[in-house]
Short mmCIF file of C-alpha atoms and ligand atoms in Angstrom, two decimals:
data_model
loop_
_atom_site.label_atom_id
_atom_site.label_comp_id
_atom_site.label_asym_id
_atom_site.label_seq_id
_atom_site.Cartn_x
_atom_site.Cartn_y
_atom_site.Cartn_z
CA MET V 1 125.18 120.77 74.04
CA SER V 2 124.98 119.42 77.55
CA THR V 3 128.19 118.24 79.16
CA VAL V 4 126.36 115.75 81.33
CA THR V 5 128.14 112.45 81.71
CA PRO V 6 125.96 109.41 81.04
CA ILE V 7 125.71 107.85 84.45
CA THR V 8 125.50 104.21 83.62
CA GLU V 9 127.65 103.98 80.56
CA GLY V 10 125.54 103.36 77.51
CA THR V 11 122.27 102.75 79.35
CA VAL V 12 120.98 105.92 80.95
CA ASP V 13 121.59 109.50 79.98
CA ILE V 14 120.37 112.09 82.46
CA ALA V 15 120.22 114.70 79.68
CA ARG V 16 117.23 112.81 78.34
CA TYR V 17 115.40 113.00 81.68
CA ARG V 18 116.10 116.72 81.97
CA GLN V 19 113.75 117.29 79.09
CA ASP V 20 110.91 115.84 81.13
CA PHE V 21 111.01 118.86 83.47
CA PRO V 22 109.52 121.86 81.66
CA VAL V 23 110.64 124.45 84.22
CA LEU V 24 114.30 123.63 83.58
CA ALA V 25 114.00 125.03 80.07
CA ARG V 26 112.90 128.44 81.37
CA PRO V 27 115.58 131.08 81.70
CA MET V 28 116.18 132.73 85.05
CA ASN V 29 117.41 136.31 84.98
CA ASP V 30 118.21 135.79 81.28
CA ARG V 31 120.41 132.80 82.05
CA PRO V 32 119.85 129.07 81.90
CA LEU V 33 118.31 127.96 85.16
CA ALA V 34 120.61 125.94 87.41
CA PHE V 35 118.08 124.57 89.89
CA LEU V 36 119.97 123.38 92.94
CA ASP V 37 117.24 123.34 95.57
CA SER V 38 115.63 119.92 95.19
CA ALA V 39 116.10 119.13 98.88
CA ALA V 40 113.59 121.88 99.63
CA SER V 41 111.24 120.75 96.88
CA ALA V 42 111.94 119.00 93.59
CA GLN V 43 110.73 120.11 90.19
CA LYS V 44 107.97 118.13 88.52
CA PRO V 45 108.16 116.09 85.34
CA GLU V 46 105.53 116.57 82.65
CA CYS V 47 103.92 113.19 83.46
CA VAL V 48 103.20 114.29 87.05
CA ILE V 49 101.81 117.65 85.97
CA ASP V 50 99.65 115.89 83.38
CA ALA V 51 98.44 113.23 85.80
CA GLU V 52 97.08 115.83 88.20
CA ALA V 53 95.47 117.86 85.41
CA ARG V 54 94.05 114.73 83.78
CA CYS V 55 92.45 113.65 87.03
CA TYR V 56 90.61 116.98 87.31
CA ARG V 57 89.77 117.08 83.61
CA GLU V 58 88.68 113.53 83.01
CA TYR V 59 87.58 111.58 86.03
CA TYR V 60 87.67 113.59 89.25
CA ALA V 61 85.12 112.78 91.97
CA ASN V 62 85.28 112.17 95.68
CA ILE V 63 86.56 108.71 96.50
CA HIS V 64 85.39 105.62 98.38
CA ARG V 65 81.76 106.65 98.82
CA GLY V 66 80.53 107.03 95.28
CA VAL V 67 78.47 104.42 93.49
CA TYR V 68 78.90 106.16 90.14
CA GLN V 69 81.68 105.50 87.65
CA LEU V 70 83.67 108.69 88.13
CA SER V 71 84.00 108.06 91.82
CA GLN V 72 84.94 104.46 91.24
CA ARG V 73 87.62 105.48 88.78
CA SER V 74 89.05 108.09 91.15
CA THR V 75 89.01 105.55 93.96
CA GLU V 76 90.84 103.01 91.85
CA ALA V 77 93.49 105.54 90.87
CA TYR V 78 93.91 106.73 94.48
CA GLU V 79 94.19 103.19 95.83
CA GLY V 80 96.46 102.30 92.92
CA ALA V 81 98.78 105.10 94.03
CA ARG V 82 98.84 103.60 97.51
CA ALA V 83 99.97 100.29 96.04
CA LYS V 84 102.73 102.07 94.11
CA VAL V 85 104.01 103.79 97.25
CA ALA V 86 103.97 100.43 99.05
CA GLU V 87 106.09 98.93 96.29
CA LEU V 88 108.46 101.89 96.28
CA VAL V 89 109.47 101.29 99.89
CA ASN V 90 108.96 97.51 99.74
CA ALA V 91 106.11 97.54 102.23
CA PRO V 92 104.67 94.06 102.74
CA ASP V 93 101.08 95.30 102.56
CA LYS V 94 99.54 98.38 100.92
CA ARG V 95 97.23 98.81 103.92
CA GLU V 96 100.35 99.90 105.79
CA VAL V 97 100.60 103.07 103.69
CA VAL V 98 98.74 106.10 105.04
CA PHE V 99 98.38 109.14 102.79
CA LEU V 100 99.02 112.37 104.65
CA ARG V 101 100.20 115.89 103.84
CA GLY V 102 103.82 114.90 104.17
CA THR V 103 106.64 114.09 106.55
CA THR V 104 105.68 116.72 109.11
CA GLU V 105 102.16 115.39 109.45
CA ALA V 106 103.44 111.81 109.59
CA VAL V 107 105.78 112.52 112.51
CA ASN V 108 103.00 114.35 114.34
CA LEU V 109 100.64 111.43 113.73
CA VAL V 110 103.07 108.88 115.14
CA ALA V 111 103.89 111.16 118.09
CA SER V 112 100.26 111.67 118.90
CA SER V 113 98.69 108.30 118.11
CA TYR V 114 101.46 105.82 118.80
CA VAL V 115 103.93 107.33 121.25
CA ARG V 116 101.77 109.58 123.40
CA PRO V 117 99.57 106.87 124.95
CA ARG V 118 102.69 104.86 125.81
CA LEU V 119 104.59 107.62 127.65
CA GLU V 120 104.98 108.12 131.37
CA PRO V 121 106.73 111.03 133.06
CA GLY V 122 110.47 110.38 133.01
CA ASP V 123 110.35 108.23 129.86
CA GLU V 124 112.71 109.15 127.05
CA ILE V 125 112.53 109.71 123.32
CA LEU V 126 115.81 109.42 121.48
CA ILE V 127 116.65 111.46 118.38
CA THR V 128 119.89 112.56 116.72
CA GLY V 129 121.64 115.92 116.59
CA MET V 130 120.97 116.32 112.87
CA GLU V 131 117.17 116.26 112.81
CA HIS V 132 114.96 118.57 110.82
CA HIS V 133 112.67 120.67 113.03
CA SER V 134 109.79 118.40 112.04
CA ASN V 135 111.51 115.52 113.80
CA ILE V 136 112.31 117.60 116.89
CA VAL V 137 109.40 119.86 117.69
CA PRO V 138 106.62 117.22 117.72
CA TRP V 139 108.67 115.25 120.27
CA GLN V 140 109.30 118.36 122.35
CA LEU V 141 105.59 119.10 122.42
CA LEU V 142 104.95 115.54 123.50
CA CYS V 143 107.58 115.76 126.24
CA GLU V 144 106.04 118.98 127.51
CA GLU V 145 102.63 117.35 127.70
CA THR V 146 103.72 114.10 129.32
CA GLY V 147 106.80 114.89 131.40
CA ALA V 148 108.95 112.71 129.14
CA LYS V 149 112.48 113.72 128.20
CA LEU V 150 114.02 114.30 124.79
CA VAL V 151 117.47 112.72 124.52
CA VAL V 152 119.79 113.68 121.69
CA SER V 153 122.64 111.62 120.29
CA PRO V 154 125.11 114.28 119.13
CA ILE V 155 126.92 114.46 115.81
CA ASN V 156 130.66 114.69 115.24
CA ASP V 157 132.62 117.33 113.31
CA ARG V 158 131.90 115.60 110.02
CA GLY V 159 128.18 115.62 110.76
CA GLU V 160 127.83 111.93 111.57
CA VAL V 161 126.05 110.10 114.33
CA ASP V 162 128.29 107.96 116.53
CA ILE V 163 126.53 104.59 116.53
CA ASP V 164 128.08 103.62 119.87
CA ASP V 165 126.84 106.83 121.44
CA PHE V 166 123.40 106.24 119.95
CA ARG V 167 123.36 102.68 121.27
CA GLY V 168 124.56 103.86 124.67
CA ARG V 169 121.64 106.26 125.00
CA LEU V 170 119.07 103.52 124.49
CA GLY V 171 118.17 102.85 128.10
CA PRO V 172 115.34 101.23 130.04
CA ARG V 173 113.41 104.51 129.90
CA THR V 174 113.70 104.92 126.14
CA LYS V 175 110.23 104.46 124.71
CA PHE V 176 110.84 105.56 121.13
CA ALA V 177 113.65 106.52 118.77
CA ALA V 178 113.31 108.76 115.70
CA MET V 179 116.06 109.46 113.20
CA VAL V 180 116.52 111.10 109.87
CA HIS V 181 117.56 108.85 106.98
CA VAL V 182 119.44 111.58 105.10
CA SER V 183 120.12 114.98 106.65
CA ASN V 184 118.68 117.84 104.62
CA ALA V 185 121.21 120.28 106.07
CA LEU V 186 124.39 118.18 105.81
CA GLY V 187 123.66 115.44 103.30
CA THR V 188 124.74 112.77 105.80
CA ILE V 189 123.30 109.33 105.15
CA ASN V 190 122.63 107.82 108.54
CA PRO V 191 123.40 104.14 109.20
CA VAL V 192 119.70 103.57 109.78
CA HIS V 193 119.95 99.79 109.50
CA GLU V 194 122.40 99.71 112.40
CA MET V 195 120.58 102.35 114.40
CA VAL V 196 117.25 100.57 114.05
CA ALA V 197 118.87 97.23 114.89
CA ALA V 198 120.33 98.76 118.05
CA ALA V 199 116.91 100.13 118.99
CA ARG V 200 115.21 96.80 118.30
CA GLU V 201 117.72 95.03 120.50
CA ALA V 202 116.76 97.42 123.27
CA GLY V 203 113.05 96.82 122.54
CA VAL V 204 112.57 100.40 121.29
CA PRO V 205 110.28 101.12 118.31
CA THR V 206 111.57 103.48 115.64
CA LEU V 207 110.54 106.03 113.06
CA VAL V 208 112.78 106.96 110.15
CA ASP V 209 112.25 110.40 108.61
CA GLY V 210 112.71 109.58 104.94
CA ALA V 211 111.96 113.04 103.53
CA GLN V 212 115.44 113.07 101.98
CA GLY V 213 115.81 109.29 101.90
CA VAL V 214 113.29 108.27 99.27
CA PRO V 215 114.30 110.95 96.73
CA HIS V 216 117.99 110.08 96.89
CA LEU V 217 118.20 106.37 97.73
CA ALA V 218 116.48 103.05 97.12
CA VAL V 219 114.52 102.40 100.31
CA ASP V 220 113.43 99.05 101.69
CA VAL V 221 111.55 99.39 104.95
CA GLN V 222 111.71 95.66 105.61
CA ALA V 223 115.49 95.64 105.24
CA ILE V 224 115.82 98.73 107.45
CA GLY V 225 113.64 97.01 110.03
CA CYS V 226 112.03 100.21 111.34
CA ASP V 227 108.45 100.46 112.57
CA PHE V 228 107.52 103.68 110.76
CA TYR V 229 108.98 105.40 107.70
CA CYS V 230 107.65 108.61 106.19
CA PHE V 231 108.28 110.93 103.29
CA SER V 232 106.86 113.89 101.35
CA GLY V 233 105.68 113.69 97.74
CA HIS V 234 106.98 117.12 96.74
CA LYS V 235 110.60 116.11 97.28
CA LEU V 236 110.07 113.00 95.15
CA TYR V 237 109.08 114.94 92.00
CA GLY V 238 105.43 114.70 93.04
CA PRO V 239 102.92 117.34 94.16
CA SER V 240 103.05 119.22 97.45
CA GLY V 241 100.41 118.56 100.09
CA ILE V 242 100.71 114.80 99.79
CA GLY V 243 103.07 112.30 101.39
CA ALA V 244 103.01 108.96 103.05
CA LEU V 245 103.57 107.21 106.32
CA TRP V 246 104.43 103.54 106.26
CA GLY V 247 103.84 101.69 109.51
CA ARG V 248 103.72 98.04 110.55
CA PHE V 249 100.14 96.90 110.31
CA ASP V 250 99.95 95.47 113.83
CA LEU V 251 101.11 98.82 115.22
CA LEU V 252 98.76 100.87 113.04
CA ARG V 253 95.87 98.61 114.04
CA ALA V 254 96.60 99.19 117.72
CA MET V 255 96.79 102.97 117.35
CA ARG V 256 94.18 105.56 118.18
CA PRO V 257 92.97 107.75 115.34
CA TYR V 258 94.91 110.95 114.77
CA GLN V 259 91.98 113.09 113.70
CA GLY V 260 88.27 112.42 113.84
CA GLY V 261 85.89 112.98 110.96
CA GLY V 262 84.44 111.39 107.89
CA GLU V 263 86.08 108.44 106.15
CA MET V 264 87.88 107.20 109.25
CA ILE V 265 84.90 105.53 110.91
CA ARG V 266 83.01 102.27 110.75
CA TYR V 267 79.91 103.76 112.31
CA VAL V 268 79.01 106.87 114.29
CA SER V 269 76.32 107.41 116.89
CA PHE V 270 75.96 110.05 119.58
CA GLU V 271 76.82 107.40 122.13
CA GLY V 272 80.10 106.56 120.50
CA SER V 273 81.83 105.68 117.26
CA ALA V 274 83.86 102.77 115.93
CA PHE V 275 86.81 103.39 113.72
CA ALA V 276 87.79 102.04 110.34
CA ALA V 277 90.80 99.78 109.96
CA PRO V 278 94.12 101.30 108.86
CA PRO V 279 94.91 103.10 106.66
CA GLN V 280 91.45 104.75 106.47
CA ARG V 281 91.47 105.25 110.24
CA PHE V 282 94.20 107.85 109.74
CA GLU V 283 92.78 109.53 106.65
CA ALA V 284 89.97 111.62 108.11
CA GLY V 285 88.16 113.91 105.65
CA THR V 286 88.53 114.25 101.92
CA PRO V 287 92.17 113.69 101.04
CA ASN V 288 94.34 115.24 98.34
CA ILE V 289 92.92 112.88 95.72
CA ALA V 290 94.57 114.24 92.59
CA GLY V 291 97.78 114.80 94.56
CA ALA V 292 97.94 111.17 95.65
CA ILE V 293 97.28 109.98 92.11
CA ALA V 294 100.02 112.24 90.76
CA LEU V 295 102.35 111.04 93.50
CA GLY V 296 101.74 107.52 92.19
CA VAL V 297 102.87 108.72 88.78
CA ALA V 298 105.95 110.34 90.32
CA VAL V 299 106.73 106.98 91.93
CA ASP V 300 106.40 105.27 88.53
CA TYR V 301 108.72 107.88 87.06
CA VAL V 302 111.37 107.48 89.73
CA ARG V 303 111.22 103.70 89.45
CA GLU V 304 111.53 103.90 85.70
CA VAL V 305 114.67 106.01 85.99
CA GLY V 306 115.78 103.71 88.81
CA GLN V 307 116.47 104.73 92.40
CA SER V 308 119.94 103.25 92.34
CA THR V 309 120.63 105.08 89.09
CA ILE V 310 119.52 108.35 90.68
CA ALA V 311 121.66 107.70 93.74
CA ALA V 312 124.71 106.90 91.60
CA HIS V 313 124.24 109.97 89.43
CA GLU V 314 123.80 112.29 92.39
CA HIS V 315 126.84 110.79 94.03
CA THR V 316 128.98 111.48 90.98
CA LEU V 317 127.72 115.06 90.95
CA LEU V 318 128.33 115.43 94.65
CA GLU V 319 131.94 114.36 94.23
CA TYR V 320 132.39 116.74 91.32
CA ALA V 321 130.76 119.64 93.20
CA THR V 322 132.75 118.94 96.36
CA ALA V 323 136.04 119.00 94.45
CA ARG V 324 135.12 122.20 92.62
CA LEU V 325 133.88 123.99 95.73
CA GLU V 326 136.99 123.01 97.65
CA GLU V 327 139.02 124.98 95.10
CA ILE V 328 137.37 128.21 96.25
CA ASP V 329 139.43 130.10 98.75
CA GLY V 330 137.55 130.87 101.97
CA LEU V 331 134.79 128.33 101.32
CA ARG V 332 134.03 125.85 104.10
CA ILE V 333 131.86 122.83 103.50
CA ILE V 334 129.58 122.07 106.42
CA GLY V 335 128.95 118.34 106.56
CA THR V 336 131.73 116.08 105.39
CA ALA V 337 130.30 112.71 106.34
CA ARG V 338 131.80 109.63 104.73
CA GLU V 339 128.35 108.62 103.51
CA LYS V 340 126.60 111.52 101.84
CA ALA V 341 123.69 112.05 99.45
CA GLY V 342 123.34 114.89 96.95
CA VAL V 343 123.29 117.79 99.40
CA ILE V 344 126.18 120.18 99.95
CA SER V 345 126.11 122.97 102.50
CA PHE V 346 128.78 125.62 102.79
CA VAL V 347 129.72 129.05 104.06
CA LEU V 348 131.98 131.59 102.38
CA LYS V 349 134.21 133.86 104.39
CA GLY V 350 133.05 137.49 104.42
CA ALA V 351 129.66 136.90 102.79
CA HIS V 352 126.34 136.17 104.47
CA PRO V 353 124.54 133.13 103.03
CA HIS V 354 121.45 135.20 102.20
CA ASP V 355 123.54 137.70 100.21
CA ILE V 356 125.22 134.80 98.43
CA GLY V 357 121.82 133.30 97.59
CA THR V 358 120.62 136.62 96.17
CA ILE V 359 123.70 137.08 93.99
CA LEU V 360 123.53 133.49 92.79
CA ASP V 361 119.92 134.04 91.81
CA GLN V 362 120.98 136.92 89.57
CA GLU V 363 123.28 134.43 87.85
CA GLY V 364 120.41 131.97 87.32
CA VAL V 365 121.50 129.67 90.15
CA ALA V 366 118.75 128.69 92.60
CA VAL V 367 120.10 127.54 95.98
CA ARG V 368 118.74 127.70 99.50
CA ALA V 369 120.26 129.97 102.12
CA GLY V 370 119.32 129.77 105.78
CA HIS V 371 119.13 127.30 108.62
CA HIS V 372 117.22 124.71 106.55
CA CYS V 373 114.86 124.02 109.46
CA ALA V 374 117.80 122.49 111.30
CA GLN V 375 118.87 125.22 113.71
CA PRO V 376 120.56 122.80 116.15
CA VAL V 377 122.80 121.67 113.27
CA MET V 378 123.77 125.28 112.57
CA GLU V 379 124.52 125.75 116.25
CA ARG V 380 126.63 122.57 116.29
CA PHE V 381 128.83 123.98 113.52
CA GLY V 382 128.86 127.53 114.91
CA VAL V 383 127.22 129.16 111.90
CA PRO V 384 123.92 131.06 111.73
CA ALA V 385 123.11 129.72 108.29
CA THR V 386 124.60 128.00 105.26
CA VAL V 387 124.18 128.07 101.52
CA ARG V 388 122.89 124.71 100.37
CA ALA V 389 123.07 123.24 96.90
CA SER V 390 121.11 120.05 96.50
CA PHE V 391 120.78 117.77 93.53
CA GLY V 392 117.97 116.00 91.79
CA LEU V 393 118.08 113.46 89.01
CA TYR V 394 118.02 116.30 86.44
CA ASN V 395 121.13 118.15 87.59
CA ASN V 396 124.33 118.00 85.62
CA ARG V 397 127.86 119.33 85.70
CA ASP V 398 126.76 122.51 83.93
CA ASP V 399 124.65 123.33 86.99
CA VAL V 400 127.64 122.81 89.28
CA ASP V 401 129.86 124.90 87.00
CA ALA V 402 127.25 127.68 87.00
CA LEU V 403 127.26 127.57 90.82
CA VAL V 404 131.03 127.72 91.04
CA ASN V 405 131.31 130.55 88.49
CA ALA V 406 128.63 132.52 90.31
CA LEU V 407 130.49 132.03 93.59
CA TYR V 408 133.56 133.63 92.03
CA ARG V 409 131.28 136.59 91.19
CA VAL V 410 130.23 136.70 94.85
CA LYS V 411 133.88 136.80 95.86
CA GLU V 412 134.54 139.67 93.46
CA PHE V 413 131.55 141.51 94.90
CA PHE V 414 132.71 141.15 98.48
CA GLY V 415 136.33 141.74 97.57
N1 PLP D 1 112.56 116.03 107.31
C1 PLP D 1 113.53 116.38 106.47
C2 PLP D 1 114.86 115.71 106.54
C3 PLP D 1 113.29 117.37 105.52
O1 PLP D 1 114.26 117.71 104.67
C4 PLP D 1 112.02 118.00 105.48
C5 PLP D 1 111.78 119.10 104.54
O2 PLP D 1 112.67 119.83 104.19
C6 PLP D 1 111.05 117.57 106.37
C7 PLP D 1 111.35 116.59 107.27
C8 PLP D 1 109.69 118.17 106.37
O3 PLP D 1 109.01 117.86 105.18
P1 PLP D 1 107.62 118.51 104.84
O4 PLP D 1 107.79 119.99 105.00
O5 PLP D 1 107.36 118.11 103.42
O6 PLP D 1 106.63 117.94 105.78
#
């Protein structure tokens, strides 16, 4: 019997939702699987797996161009998914949602189509010290090309941004600010409302990397006030290879295309071409049709469970895991922000994170070990890597207990 605690007394029981994820019932190394790597990629519920298969089985065809029924049905489902994503983040208009491969592609699109044409040598792009590589490297590439400068607002010992420092770095040369909503390496929830407000006051447009925001928190882009928000479907219980960028329509409409090709044009001649309106302007070529449709189903699923419910459940687990991990002698938690989502990174004296990850795997516990694509964060805390346990809506106290027990095995192993 599961020991999971119902998270909203009498209304929602996470144990019920666990059954929706077939992979969780599969043993790992002859033990029950404790999957604690949702920040890297979440597992998929049956309804998402079915939606993708059903699309291919029952009504798949290329979208937008077809006059026949299959194509019309695929188009409706694909565009329906766009509307669901718009609702998920409270976008005012579904035309503001661009389907892309994921967060990485979204940041690159904004860097290339929005920021690049607006940069002069000496201009600045502001980010924070806790960014994922996908919200660092595109800006570095842009700076190299244009002579602009990347400015970083550092993080403190808890792994938090100092809002006054951030505000202080918004100067007359700042042309754009990009910040992560929730750090994948530390779990820190950034005060994005305040950060965006500070940027707006300084007349600086913003992008929020919501790769770890949308899966863990209820997101309202209008309340945040940012100009762009992006996320990846695979971290939201949806398929990989599909994600979304939300952007204000007036900005999207003023932006150059990101890639040229079919679908993104109004007409083409050898003398020149005219481009489609957003979002099609940014969706060149045949997209991940079934993936987008299944992402729409993942959005339905998450909304049915309730984003606030998920956040509350993960928070309870985070508190439980933090308390249990703190009992382990020689264990140091990296990232102790006052506002944290369901991500917990740590190091253990005398054992390399990769060795820990391998031993945990033998015990049926799947965690991530490494730099989590956030090498500057590792450098900030003076560690080469961490072990990271991250939670999804399906995790329970048994998973945390399995992690803690396996860590005692690691300690035995390393003496
Ligand atoms: N940003 C954050 C905070 C992430 O955690 C990740 C993935 O781990 C990304 C960006 C990149 O996402 P993707 O690889 O899906 O493009």
